[in-house]
Amino acid sequence: MREDGVSVDATIDMDRWVCPRPLRDSPTIVMGHGGGGAMSGELIEHLFLPAFGAAADAGLGDSAVLDLGGVRVAFSTDSFVVKPLTFPGGSIGDLAVNGTVNDLAMSGARPMVLSTAFILEEGTALAEIARIAEAVGTAALAAEVKLVTGDTKVVDSGHGDGIYLNTAGIGLVGEGVDIRPQRARPGDVVIVSGDIGVHGVAVLSCREGLEFGTTVCSDTAPLHGLVAAMLDTGADIHTLRDPTRGGVAATLNEIARTAKVGVSLDERALPVPDAVRDACGLLGLDPLYVANEGKLIAFVDPADEYAVLAAMRAHPLGAKSVAIGVCVPEHPGMVVARTALGGTRVVDLPAGEQLPRIC
Amino acid sequence: MREDGVSVDATIDMDRWVCPRPLRDSPTIVMGHGGGGAMSGELIEHLFLPAFGAAADAGLGDSAVLDLGGVRVAFSTDSFVVKPLTFPGGSIGDLAVNGTVNDLAMSGARPMVLSTAFILEEGTALAEIARIAEAVGTAALAAEVKLVTGDTKVVDSGHGDGIYLNTAGIGLVGEGVDIRPQRARPGDVVIVSGDIGVHGVAVLSCREGLEFGTTVCSDTAPLHGLVAAMLDTGADIHTLRDPTRGGVAATLNEIARTAKVGVSLDERALPVPDAVRDACGLLGLDPLYVANEGKLIAFVDPADEYAVLAAMRAHPLGAKSVAIGVCVPEHPGMVVARTALGGTRVVDLPAGEQLPRIC
């Protein structure tokens, strides 16, 4: 409110803000801050949350569940800066729709409406924008969400990368549905809905011009239907999360830390397609850390394991669902994998990111 | 859904999409497409809406009013790319909060929650990001909205401009409130809530290093309190809009076109501060086309004119409210100004924009 005569100094006082210890290694933004790993977490915990102060609510998670006028809604947002804009299996348009739909679905919500906000770079071909907008429309129809409001901004050439695309979404959360990381508890069975590492390898192979014999296509897909099928079993699903940036490793670490539980992973059970394994071998990547855009991780009560797995396998997007581990009381906040050779290794939270601008 | 084996060609077929006639002059994005004028409108009408197809709903306006589980909510989004990030009177953080709060308020909604999505450029100082995030928090507190969910992406140096910031917001719309451009009708009095052209001049003067004797500070402010005071009168408010990009001229043209009515403006009644008039004279700008970030335009039933004006003037953000014209049955879709000399001139919808990246 500026009509009260308050004038704000237009110069930035760079000395006033004291960089907290975990951020002090790099006083400027580096690519790793966008990786969904430890550096991203530090930025939220030590910079955004203190700066937002009393206005911040609900921990600024991937999706917030709110009571709005007596109705339970989920609300989520994501910006997409993937490079290149189109890759085998999809485009930034598919990611922008499915990414926000999935964030809503991971709260158990039925996604209803999306907003779309484009930041276009001067000089981008209208035909390319139309192609991406068509992908947005097609993906929204497939995900049964309506595009109800939007915005378009243009930035000068050299200050963007063709198209950046933000979506925000609202979903309805049913009575009694309570799915969140805090509810993971020892004894829970950890399930993944199919092959891991596919999206990251698809984008990377396309970006680097690599060929792996067979083309790996992104797994981008809307998962709300799969979640609905899981909820229909009446099972007590404690936690759902889509392992995007930072892959399965980052997601499991985040849940373990939030719920203060340990996760014990059976490495032999991880569904890694041969093409992903080969590509990761060649590139020096670990499939556990590679992004997925059409998979979910579920923590379910052990009594419900078989009912949930059966429901997931009956759905086209969960046909390869498999239990990959259990939640344990030991080593809270840590993920430990039992290797094929019978040993164990700690699956760390990645610091930055292996693959920049994957979504 | 890619698990069905459908593979999408990763190359963009630039020939498939036929550029519609109004877009044909420039087959690529130019700065004018982001100006909120005719070119922005053409992009939405001829590119985004056809591309989105059946998934698009509610005309993709600034704000959508929806029924969600029996509750009426408004939903809106805006990305901010203002340059520089901080300017006299505010920053990108203030704009991002107040801009979305105001889009919601223009539907008569009470803003409740916001999402924040940052696109950060590699190399940006953390101190600068903290400063902007503090402005977001302060503005959100002042606007009585909670920041409930967010996202952070990082792009490589040379593909951004420090900080781009998207907000989306949800508000609650009261029973019987029906405020939208379509409801403007002949006889309506057109009111503006105070001095025009202030924000655009503040940003431009700062960007160009210009001095105009007195510093012009941005008018960025959250307008939902002013709107609530207007609604409390019980008046029939037909249309509300905040004249941001493209200024009062673009907003009035948009309403005139949407409602198929004419607008007759009294140029002498326009509240233009001396500093804005001087700066515009120097720069060759027309204050009618310069952006505002803390003003609203109202179309109200003539019977309610004095009650609404009294309520607005009693509010700190509407102290200088004044009637600037009337809605007429003549020249539907057009805005005509009666000049100080007794003549008339057509106030066109701007094509592109006078001032790029003003918000």
XYZ file of C-alpha atoms in Angstrom:
718
model
C 0.000 0.000 0.000
C 1.870 3.014 -1.277
C -0.785 5.700 -1.073
C 0.114 6.100 2.588
C 3.242 7.861 1.440
C 5.645 5.052 2.257
C 8.433 4.976 -0.285
C 10.610 1.930 -0.699
C 14.269 2.359 -1.449
C 14.896 1.053 -4.917
C 18.444 -0.088 -4.234
C 19.019 -3.574 -2.908
C 20.809 -3.722 0.401
C 22.948 -6.778 -0.245
C 24.512 -6.671 3.210
C 21.357 -6.737 5.258
C 20.561 -10.372 4.502
C 22.848 -12.861 6.172
C 23.319 -16.081 4.245
C 22.496 -19.027 6.562
C 25.209 -21.611 7.015
C 23.914 -24.331 4.629
C 23.632 -21.781 1.814
C 26.947 -20.080 2.519
C 28.944 -22.272 0.131
C 27.434 -20.480 -2.822
C 26.178 -16.921 -2.349
C 24.538 -17.099 -5.768
C 22.092 -19.502 -7.406
C 23.669 -22.531 -9.062
C 21.947 -25.162 -11.195
C 21.889 -27.549 -8.233
C 19.395 -25.336 -6.404
C 16.822 -26.460 -8.975
C 17.527 -30.174 -8.661
C 14.935 -31.170 -6.107
C 17.649 -32.459 -3.755
C 19.345 -31.172 -0.609
C 20.216 -27.779 -2.132
C 16.605 -27.166 -3.196
C 15.470 -28.099 0.290
C 17.967 -25.698 1.894
C 16.783 -22.876 -0.327
C 13.181 -23.428 0.816
C 14.026 -23.996 4.474
C 16.647 -21.298 4.950
C 15.701 -18.641 2.419
C 12.057 -18.780 1.281
C 10.329 -19.836 4.497
C 12.101 -17.263 6.741
C 11.619 -14.536 4.105
C 7.918 -15.297 3.638
C 7.514 -15.186 7.419
C 4.030 -15.356 8.883
C 2.459 -15.392 5.410
C 3.801 -18.901 4.727
C 1.514 -21.770 5.545
C 1.432 -25.523 5.150
C 5.213 -25.822 4.688
C 5.108 -24.819 1.010
C 4.953 -28.452 -0.102
C 4.271 -29.773 -3.595
C 0.558 -29.532 -2.917
C -1.498 -27.985 -0.124
C -4.796 -29.384 1.127
C -7.099 -26.596 2.328
C -10.578 -26.041 3.628
C -12.179 -23.457 1.360
C -15.663 -22.467 2.433
C -16.257 -25.953 3.824
C -14.910 -27.830 0.799
C -11.574 -29.696 0.904
C -9.384 -28.733 -2.029
C -5.819 -29.450 -3.064
C -3.836 -26.602 -4.662
C -0.506 -26.969 -6.450
C 1.813 -25.177 -8.884
C 4.855 -26.045 -10.992
C 6.915 -24.173 -13.562
C 8.467 -26.120 -16.413
C 11.770 -25.184 -18.038
C 12.636 -28.482 -19.737
C 15.188 -28.397 -22.539
C 14.501 -29.254 -25.324
C 10.801 -28.335 -25.507
C 9.941 -31.588 -27.286
C 11.498 -34.961 -26.589
C 10.688 -38.620 -27.285
C 7.352 -39.353 -25.652
C 6.191 -35.825 -25.001
C 6.818 -32.124 -24.644
C 6.854 -29.324 -22.087
C 3.083 -29.132 -22.681
C 2.508 -32.725 -21.520
C 4.782 -32.244 -18.509
C 3.056 -29.022 -17.465
C -0.376 -30.654 -17.428
C 0.593 -34.052 -16.042
C 3.029 -32.598 -13.492
C 0.425 -30.480 -11.752
C -2.292 -33.124 -12.154
C 0.045 -35.593 -10.443
C 0.946 -33.225 -7.594
C -2.781 -32.920 -6.898
C -3.340 -36.665 -7.249
C -0.571 -37.376 -4.699
C -2.839 -35.739 -2.084
C -5.614 -38.087 -3.164
C -7.388 -35.210 -4.931
C -9.459 -35.397 -8.084
C -7.886 -32.716 -10.329
C -10.518 -30.288 -11.653
C -9.033 -27.141 -13.234
C -5.660 -25.797 -14.346
C -4.237 -22.371 -15.087
C -1.540 -21.933 -17.742
C 1.016 -19.114 -17.732
C 3.469 -18.857 -20.624
C 6.713 -16.888 -20.576
C 7.633 -16.627 -24.263
C 10.979 -15.523 -25.602
C 11.001 -12.933 -28.350
C 11.770 -14.647 -31.655
C 10.133 -17.991 -30.823
C 8.183 -19.382 -33.782
C 4.402 -19.136 -33.364
C 4.183 -22.594 -34.942
C 6.275 -24.016 -32.105
C 4.092 -22.317 -29.497
C 0.977 -23.650 -31.222
C 2.423 -27.149 -31.176
C 3.107 -26.939 -27.427
C -0.316 -25.371 -26.757
C -1.928 -28.278 -28.649
C -0.038 -30.705 -26.427
C -1.380 -28.815 -23.393
C -4.936 -29.106 -24.712
C -4.615 -32.788 -25.572
C -3.043 -33.642 -22.210
C -5.715 -31.673 -20.343
C -8.484 -33.548 -22.173
C -6.806 -36.875 -21.375
C -6.451 -35.869 -17.703
C -10.066 -34.624 -17.596
C -9.124 -31.149 -16.355
C -10.345 -27.831 -17.748
C -8.009 -24.955 -18.651
C -9.869 -22.027 -17.130
C -7.493 -19.080 -16.812
C -4.112 -18.053 -18.169
C -1.455 -15.458 -18.746
C 1.147 -14.696 -21.409
C 4.305 -12.677 -20.931
C 7.063 -11.978 -23.441
C 10.728 -11.481 -22.545
C 13.400 -10.108 -24.841
C 15.556 -12.443 -26.882
C 18.386 -13.835 -24.765
C 16.384 -13.745 -21.528
C 14.398 -16.951 -21.922
C 14.571 -20.254 -23.793
C 11.650 -20.364 -26.174
C 8.900 -21.295 -23.739
C 8.690 -21.517 -19.954
C 5.322 -22.779 -18.808
C 3.712 -22.624 -15.385
C 0.570 -24.486 -14.424
C -1.372 -24.278 -11.177
C -4.253 -26.577 -10.375
C -7.133 -27.189 -8.012
C -8.522 -30.606 -7.094
C -11.244 -31.901 -4.799
C -10.236 -34.115 -1.867
C -12.809 -36.662 -0.711
C -14.024 -37.014 2.861
C -11.647 -39.028 5.025
C -8.817 -39.024 2.481
C -5.595 -38.178 4.345
C -2.515 -38.891 2.245
C 0.705 -37.091 3.143
C 4.388 -37.800 3.828
C 3.909 -37.422 7.612
C 1.718 -40.547 7.670
C 4.435 -42.987 6.523
C 5.186 -45.358 9.428
C 7.282 -48.419 10.224
C 5.789 -51.541 8.719
C 4.440 -49.765 5.620
C 5.117 -51.478 2.321
C 6.771 -49.251 -0.302
C 5.390 -49.733 -3.816
C 6.444 -48.199 -7.137
C 3.991 -48.158 -10.031
C 6.405 -49.252 -12.780
C 9.738 -48.822 -14.579
C 11.956 -46.085 -13.152
C 14.374 -43.591 -14.719
C 12.608 -43.424 -18.063
C 11.821 -39.703 -18.332
C 15.283 -38.450 -17.428
C 16.992 -40.799 -19.869
C 14.524 -39.842 -22.641
C 15.247 -36.111 -22.257
C 18.958 -36.552 -21.801
C 19.414 -38.859 -24.779
C 17.526 -36.412 -26.963
C 19.475 -33.419 -25.639
C 22.860 -35.001 -26.035
C 22.049 -36.614 -29.363
C 22.797 -40.031 -27.893
C 21.498 -43.272 -29.354
C 20.976 -46.350 -27.200
C 19.750 -48.806 -29.822
C 16.121 -48.451 -28.799
C 14.526 -45.026 -28.268
C 13.540 -44.422 -24.672
C 10.249 -42.478 -24.520
C 9.259 -40.306 -21.556
C 6.700 -41.874 -19.225
C 4.800 -38.583 -18.751
C 1.201 -39.471 -17.816
C -1.619 -38.289 -15.531
C -1.814 -40.558 -12.489
C -5.117 -39.480 -10.899
C -6.960 -42.439 -12.429
C -4.457 -44.878 -10.967
C -4.781 -43.174 -7.568
C -8.582 -43.362 -7.778
C -8.328 -47.110 -8.451
C -6.075 -47.484 -5.395
C -8.472 -45.493 -3.199
C -11.418 -47.551 -4.444
C -9.955 -50.625 -2.707
C -10.692 -48.924 0.635
C -7.043 -49.490 1.633
C -5.304 -47.171 4.086
C -2.834 -45.425 1.805
C -0.545 -43.357 4.006
C 1.690 -41.551 1.530
C 1.854 -40.994 -2.222
C 4.520 -39.111 -4.103
C 5.612 -38.876 -7.756
C 9.390 -39.303 -7.969
C 10.241 -36.488 -10.418
C 13.408 -34.349 -9.945
C 15.992 -36.342 -8.021
C 14.162 -39.584 -8.828
C 13.097 -42.349 -6.433
C 16.109 -41.611 -4.187
C 15.132 -37.983 -3.531
C 11.472 -38.875 -2.984
C 12.196 -41.667 -0.500
C 14.673 -39.484 1.394
C 12.147 -36.665 1.607
C 9.468 -38.984 2.980
C 11.906 -40.615 5.416
C 12.977 -37.221 6.769
C 9.471 -35.790 6.972
C 7.989 -38.851 8.712
C 11.166 -39.581 10.726
C 11.200 -43.198 9.598
C 13.762 -45.385 7.890
C 13.285 -46.899 4.455
C 14.819 -50.257 3.570
C 14.976 -50.788 -0.161
C 15.453 -54.097 -2.001
C 17.675 -53.115 -4.884
C 16.912 -56.310 -6.814
C 13.211 -55.452 -6.815
C 13.676 -52.082 -8.552
C 12.125 -52.190 -12.032
C 14.828 -50.705 -14.275
C 14.349 -51.284 -18.022
C 17.404 -52.539 -19.910
C 17.592 -49.414 -22.059
C 17.628 -47.190 -18.959
C 20.242 -49.402 -17.293
C 22.433 -49.277 -20.402
C 22.074 -45.514 -20.809
C 22.785 -44.896 -17.136
C 25.855 -47.146 -17.328
C 27.151 -45.213 -20.293
C 26.488 -41.812 -18.701
C 27.590 -42.690 -15.183
C 24.110 -42.170 -13.701
C 22.231 -44.147 -11.054
C 18.631 -44.929 -12.170
C 17.487 -44.326 -8.574
C 18.286 -40.639 -9.050
C 16.810 -40.179 -12.524
C 13.484 -38.317 -12.933
C 10.146 -40.003 -13.635
C 7.027 -38.178 -14.851
C 4.448 -40.960 -14.870
C 5.230 -43.050 -11.787
C 4.217 -42.949 -8.164
C 5.597 -44.245 -4.893
C 3.036 -45.474 -2.341
C 3.447 -46.230 1.367
C 0.596 -48.538 2.363
C -0.439 -50.487 5.420
C 1.025 -54.035 5.082
C -2.450 -55.518 5.510
C -3.476 -53.754 2.297
C -0.408 -54.620 0.200
C -1.993 -57.243 -2.025
C -5.279 -55.421 -2.559
C -3.453 -52.239 -3.551
C -0.972 -54.061 -5.807
C -3.826 -55.925 -7.521
C -5.704 -52.667 -8.151
C -2.586 -50.971 -9.469
C -1.695 -53.840 -11.797
C -5.212 -53.803 -13.215
C -4.701 -50.178 -14.320
C -2.801 -49.491 -17.582
C -0.465 -47.023 -15.838
C 0.337 -49.435 -13.004
C 0.704 -52.759 -14.815
C 4.294 -53.199 -13.611
C 3.666 -52.147 -10.002
C 5.887 -53.876 -7.483
C 6.862 -53.662 -3.817
C 10.417 -52.344 -3.570
C 10.941 -52.101 0.182
C 9.557 -51.478 3.616
C 9.406 -48.672 6.113
C 11.435 -49.453 9.266
C 11.928 -47.931 12.722
C 15.733 -48.118 12.354
C 17.863 -45.304 10.885
C 15.078 -42.652 10.871
C 15.440 -40.157 8.039
C 17.667 -42.511 6.046
C 17.178 -44.749 3.037
C 19.270 -47.928 2.947
C 19.370 -50.351 0.018
C 20.061 -54.051 0.261
C 22.220 -54.762 -2.791
C 22.097 -57.736 -5.123
C 25.283 -59.040 -3.475
C 23.670 -59.080 -0.032
C 25.380 -55.956 1.266
C 23.786 -52.640 2.156
C 24.435 -49.085 0.986
C 23.058 -45.736 2.022
C 20.937 -44.073 -0.662
C 21.707 -40.409 -0.005
C 19.585 -37.421 -0.757
C 21.249 -35.973 -3.860
C 22.893 -32.598 -3.220
C 22.221 -30.840 -6.486
C 21.137 -32.537 -9.643
C 22.584 -35.016 -12.072
C 20.499 -33.722 -14.951
C 19.598 -30.033 -15.148
C 16.338 -28.783 -16.682
C 14.693 -32.178 -16.972
C 11.197 -30.775 -16.264
C -0.403 -41.840 -21.598
C 2.664 -43.438 -23.087
C 2.499 -46.920 -21.645
C 0.044 -47.799 -24.422
C 3.020 -47.766 -26.748
C 2.156 -44.539 -28.502
C 5.338 -42.733 -29.408
C 5.317 -39.046 -30.246
C 7.590 -37.727 -32.950
C 10.157 -35.511 -31.314
C 10.600 -33.220 -34.294
C 8.371 -30.191 -34.640
C 6.402 -30.090 -37.858
C 6.602 -26.378 -38.525
C 4.482 -26.641 -41.680
C 1.477 -28.333 -40.162
C 0.271 -25.292 -38.264
C -1.163 -22.549 -40.433
C -0.699 -19.070 -39.041
C -4.126 -17.353 -38.893
C -4.428 -14.047 -40.740
C -4.154 -11.644 -37.765
C -0.933 -13.306 -36.643
C 0.555 -13.619 -40.104
C 2.457 -10.315 -39.964
C 4.953 -11.818 -37.566
C 5.500 -15.589 -37.647
C 7.525 -15.297 -34.436
C 6.868 -13.802 -31.014
C 7.635 -10.091 -30.710
C 7.578 -7.969 -27.550
C 4.176 -6.561 -28.526
C 2.551 -9.985 -27.992
C 3.128 -9.436 -24.264
C 1.659 -5.932 -24.157
C -1.906 -6.725 -23.162
C -3.210 -5.038 -26.321
C -4.540 -6.210 -29.667
C -1.575 -8.504 -30.360
C -1.958 -10.263 -26.993
C -5.655 -10.704 -27.728
C -4.934 -12.186 -31.153
C -2.466 -14.653 -29.664
C -5.109 -15.898 -27.218
C -7.972 -15.919 -29.718
C -6.179 -17.329 -32.747
C -3.425 -19.480 -31.235
C -4.065 -20.562 -27.634
C -7.831 -21.083 -27.701
C -7.882 -23.146 -30.938
C -4.829 -25.126 -29.773
C -6.280 -25.874 -26.343
C -9.490 -27.015 -28.064
C -12.188 -28.630 -25.966
C -10.032 -28.432 -22.828
C -10.346 -24.621 -22.734
C -13.138 -23.208 -20.649
C -14.368 -19.826 -19.480
C -12.527 -17.940 -22.248
C -9.178 -18.004 -20.437
C -9.813 -14.598 -18.866
C -7.795 -12.894 -16.122
C -9.788 -14.779 -13.527
C -12.281 -17.651 -13.704
C -15.243 -18.045 -11.365
C -16.036 -21.726 -10.786
C -18.321 -23.935 -8.789
C -16.086 -26.342 -6.859
C -18.002 -28.891 -4.846
C -20.821 -26.376 -4.290
C -18.543 -23.473 -3.350
C -18.016 -20.484 -5.672
C -14.330 -19.764 -6.112
C -12.292 -17.418 -8.294
C -9.004 -18.756 -9.722
C -6.316 -16.663 -11.384
C -2.647 -16.716 -12.410
C -0.027 -14.216 -13.559
C 3.690 -14.425 -14.308
C 5.854 -11.399 -13.587
C 8.934 -10.488 -15.632
C 9.326 -6.823 -14.662
C 12.701 -5.197 -15.272
C 14.341 -4.073 -13.008
C 13.320 -6.356 -10.121
C 13.075 -3.424 -7.685
C 11.787 0.047 -8.561
C 10.532 3.112 -6.678
C 7.522 2.010 -4.656
C 7.934 -1.743 -4.884
C 9.423 -4.847 -6.457
C 8.501 -7.902 -8.492
C 7.493 -9.459 -5.164
C 4.841 -6.800 -4.471
C 3.545 -6.994 -8.033
C 3.287 -10.790 -7.945
C 1.164 -10.777 -4.785
C -0.945 -7.703 -5.520
C -1.410 -8.587 -9.196
C -3.043 -11.931 -8.506
C -4.921 -10.608 -5.449
C -6.352 -7.884 -7.695
C -7.319 -10.262 -10.498
C -9.308 -12.225 -7.910
C -10.787 -9.057 -6.385
C -12.005 -7.917 -9.830
C -14.394 -10.904 -9.770
C -15.639 -9.692 -6.391
C -13.767 -12.542 -4.674
C -12.142 -12.475 -1.276
C -8.557 -13.681 -1.974
C -7.587 -16.590 0.298
C -4.401 -18.379 -0.807
C -1.557 -17.935 -3.278
C 1.039 -20.202 -4.841
C 4.491 -18.863 -5.721
C 6.696 -20.304 -8.463
C 10.162 -18.864 -8.980
C 12.280 -19.288 -12.114
C 15.758 -18.280 -10.956
C 18.694 -17.566 -13.227
C 21.990 -19.201 -12.390
C 24.306 -16.600 -10.841
C 21.576 -14.514 -9.174
C 22.601 -13.389 -5.688
C 20.805 -15.240 -2.893
C 20.581 -11.906 -1.054
C 18.576 -10.463 -3.932
C 16.241 -13.460 -3.951
C 15.798 -13.148 -0.177
C 14.937 -9.483 -0.557
C 12.267 -10.277 -3.171
C 10.925 -13.205 -1.121
C 10.610 -10.859 1.878
C 8.617 -8.462 -0.273
C 6.351 -11.400 -1.230
C 5.833 -12.277 2.436
C 5.154 -8.684 3.480
C 2.744 -8.092 0.614
C 0.916 -11.361 1.342
C 0.486 -10.406 5.004
C -0.830 -6.982 3.984
C -3.243 -8.584 1.533
C -4.330 -11.181 4.114
C -3.529 -14.149 1.864
C -1.555 -17.253 2.822
C 1.327 -18.630 0.729
C 0.495 -22.324 0.740
C 2.422 -24.039 -2.043
C 5.342 -23.248 -4.298
C 7.978 -24.313 -6.765
C 11.538 -23.300 -7.648
C 13.274 -23.904 -10.942
C 16.749 -22.819 -12.013
C 17.749 -21.959 -15.597
C 21.279 -21.536 -16.866
C 22.880 -18.122 -16.975
C 21.780 -16.238 -20.083
C 18.333 -17.881 -20.201
C 16.526 -15.764 -17.627
C 16.788 -12.353 -16.020
C 17.459 -12.878 -12.320
C 13.961 -13.765 -11.172
C 10.716 -14.534 -12.955
C 7.857 -15.074 -10.542
C 4.465 -16.666 -11.086
C 1.627 -16.536 -8.611
C -1.734 -18.263 -8.806
C -4.514 -17.606 -6.353
C -7.881 -18.795 -5.120
C -10.604 -16.572 -3.675
C -14.127 -17.065 -2.390
C -16.991 -15.396 -4.236
C -20.038 -14.471 -2.172
C -23.602 -15.486 -3.014
C -25.197 -13.245 -5.626
C -21.939 -11.503 -6.575
C -21.764 -11.385 -10.386
C -19.068 -8.992 -11.591
C -17.733 -9.465 -15.113
C -17.060 -7.510 -18.312
C -20.164 -8.936 -20.018
C -22.409 -7.088 -17.548
C -21.352 -3.553 -18.576
C -24.359 -1.833 -20.181
C -25.409 1.542 -21.587
C -26.079 4.050 -18.837
C -23.376 2.666 -16.527
C -21.104 5.207 -14.900
C -17.372 4.525 -15.379
C -15.300 5.209 -12.264
C -11.525 5.075 -11.715
C -10.180 4.705 -8.181
C -7.397 7.326 -8.419
C -4.378 8.710 -10.280
C -3.498 6.879 -13.495
C -0.206 6.036 -15.205
C 1.852 5.962 -12.020
C 3.266 2.409 -12.109
C 4.465 2.504 -15.703
C 6.214 5.846 -15.227
C 7.839 4.661 -11.978
C 9.355 1.568 -13.642
C 10.345 3.359 -16.806
C 12.002 6.293 -15.035
C 13.988 3.890 -12.903
C 14.948 1.722 -15.892
C 16.024 4.579 -18.091
C 17.742 6.480 -15.277
C 15.456 9.434 -15.891
C 14.771 12.136 -13.292
C 11.551 14.117 -13.291
C 12.179 16.398 -10.327
C 9.962 14.341 -8.005
C 10.277 10.567 -7.777
C 7.194 8.765 -9.039
C 6.501 5.668 -6.893
C 4.578 2.641 -8.175
C 0.976 2.437 -6.967
C 1.161 -1.355 -6.434
C -1.449 -2.266 -3.808
C -3.999 -4.991 -3.009
C -7.487 -3.795 -3.944
C -9.702 -6.452 -2.345
C -10.422 -4.210 0.675
C -11.573 -1.397 -1.579
C -13.777 -3.841 -3.528
C -15.262 -5.168 -0.280
C -16.140 -1.600 0.747
C -17.830 -1.083 -2.621
C -19.807 -4.333 -2.311
C -20.863 -3.410 1.234
C -22.911 -0.527 -0.179
C -25.244 -3.089 -1.751
C -24.774 -1.354 -5.116
C -25.104 -3.261 -8.378
C -21.498 -3.262 -9.571
C -21.512 -4.659 -13.108
C -17.831 -4.768 -14.019
C -14.477 -4.315 -12.274
C -11.050 -4.444 -13.895
C -7.562 -3.342 -12.886
C -6.000 -1.374 -15.751
C -2.520 -2.920 -15.790
C -0.711 -3.623 -19.107
C -2.026 -1.263 -21.787
C -3.461 1.017 -19.105
C -6.969 2.458 -18.871
C -7.245 2.520 -22.674
C -6.704 -1.237 -23.084
C -9.030 -2.080 -20.192
C -11.892 0.087 -21.442
C -11.511 -1.255 -24.977
C -11.579 -4.826 -23.696
C -14.753 -4.202 -21.708
C -16.382 -2.334 -24.618
C -15.645 -5.214 -26.987
C -16.690 -7.947 -24.587
C -19.970 -6.261 -23.586
C -20.592 -4.802 -27.090
C -21.142 -1.334 -25.675
C -19.569 2.048 -26.330
C -17.610 4.002 -23.754
C -17.616 7.785 -23.748
C -14.735 9.215 -21.759
C -14.390 12.752 -20.405
C -10.707 13.452 -20.912
C -10.763 16.433 -18.488
C -11.953 14.160 -15.680
C -8.974 11.783 -15.943
C -6.839 12.061 -12.807
C -3.282 12.372 -14.148
C -0.677 13.598 -11.631
C 1.606 16.373 -12.832
C 4.710 14.190 -12.552
C 3.106 11.517 -14.758
C 1.919 14.137 -17.254
C 5.405 15.652 -17.416
C 7.136 12.310 -17.783
C 4.689 11.166 -20.457
C 5.189 14.435 -22.326
C 8.933 13.976 -22.256
C 8.764 10.343 -23.357
C 5.989 10.726 -25.916
C 3.565 8.507 -24.009
C -0.169 8.864 -23.426
C -1.081 8.338 -19.720
C -4.224 6.492 -20.840
C -1.990 3.679 -22.103
C 0.413 3.485 -19.155
C 0.123 0.592 -16.659
C -1.382 0.883 -13.169
C -0.934 -1.711 -10.431
C -3.131 -0.308 -7.657
C -6.147 1.130 -9.440
C -9.479 -0.236 -10.578
C -12.085 0.723 -13.146
C -15.722 0.149 -12.158
C -18.873 0.104 -14.273
C -21.819 0.742 -11.941
C -25.528 1.341 -12.272
C -26.098 5.141 -12.461
C -28.498 4.936 -9.505
C -25.586 3.711 -7.382
C -22.962 6.226 -8.565
C -22.871 8.418 -5.465
C -23.056 5.598 -2.938
C -20.181 3.775 -4.632
C -18.067 6.904 -5.023
C -18.610 7.786 -1.352
C -17.546 4.293 -0.240
C -14.493 4.375 -2.494
C -13.411 7.835 -1.309
C -13.695 6.696 2.306
C -11.103 3.963 1.626
C -7.396 4.901 1.657
C -6.843 3.270 -1.742
C -9.799 5.052 -3.338
C -9.533 8.573 -1.898
C -9.199 10.138 -5.348
C -11.959 8.105 -7.007
C -13.788 9.924 -9.757
C -16.292 9.284 -12.550
C -14.475 9.510 -15.877
C -17.211 8.645 -18.347
C -20.331 6.718 -19.217
C -21.281 3.594 -21.067
C -23.311 4.369 -24.223
C -25.311 2.411 -26.807
C -23.513 4.207 -29.667
C -20.271 2.943 -31.279
C -20.353 -0.520 -29.620
C -16.863 -1.917 -29.015
C -15.280 1.538 -29.199
C -13.947 4.005 -26.649
C -14.313 7.689 -27.569
C -12.881 10.555 -25.518
C -14.300 14.066 -25.361
C -11.233 16.288 -25.334
C -10.596 19.415 -23.291
C -11.145 21.478 -26.455
C -14.633 20.055 -26.971
C -13.704 17.669 -29.775
C -13.737 13.871 -29.740
C -11.076 11.284 -30.456
C -11.098 7.525 -30.686
C -9.113 5.818 -27.897
C -7.837 2.771 -29.751
C -6.879 -0.577 -28.317
C -3.069 -0.437 -28.358
C -1.530 -2.899 -30.829
C 1.562 -3.941 -28.948
C 2.983 -2.139 -25.992
C 4.557 1.209 -25.291
C 6.562 -0.107 -22.357
C 7.856 -3.689 -22.403
C 8.248 -5.767 -19.220
C 6.425 -3.351 -16.948
C 4.975 -6.182 -14.812
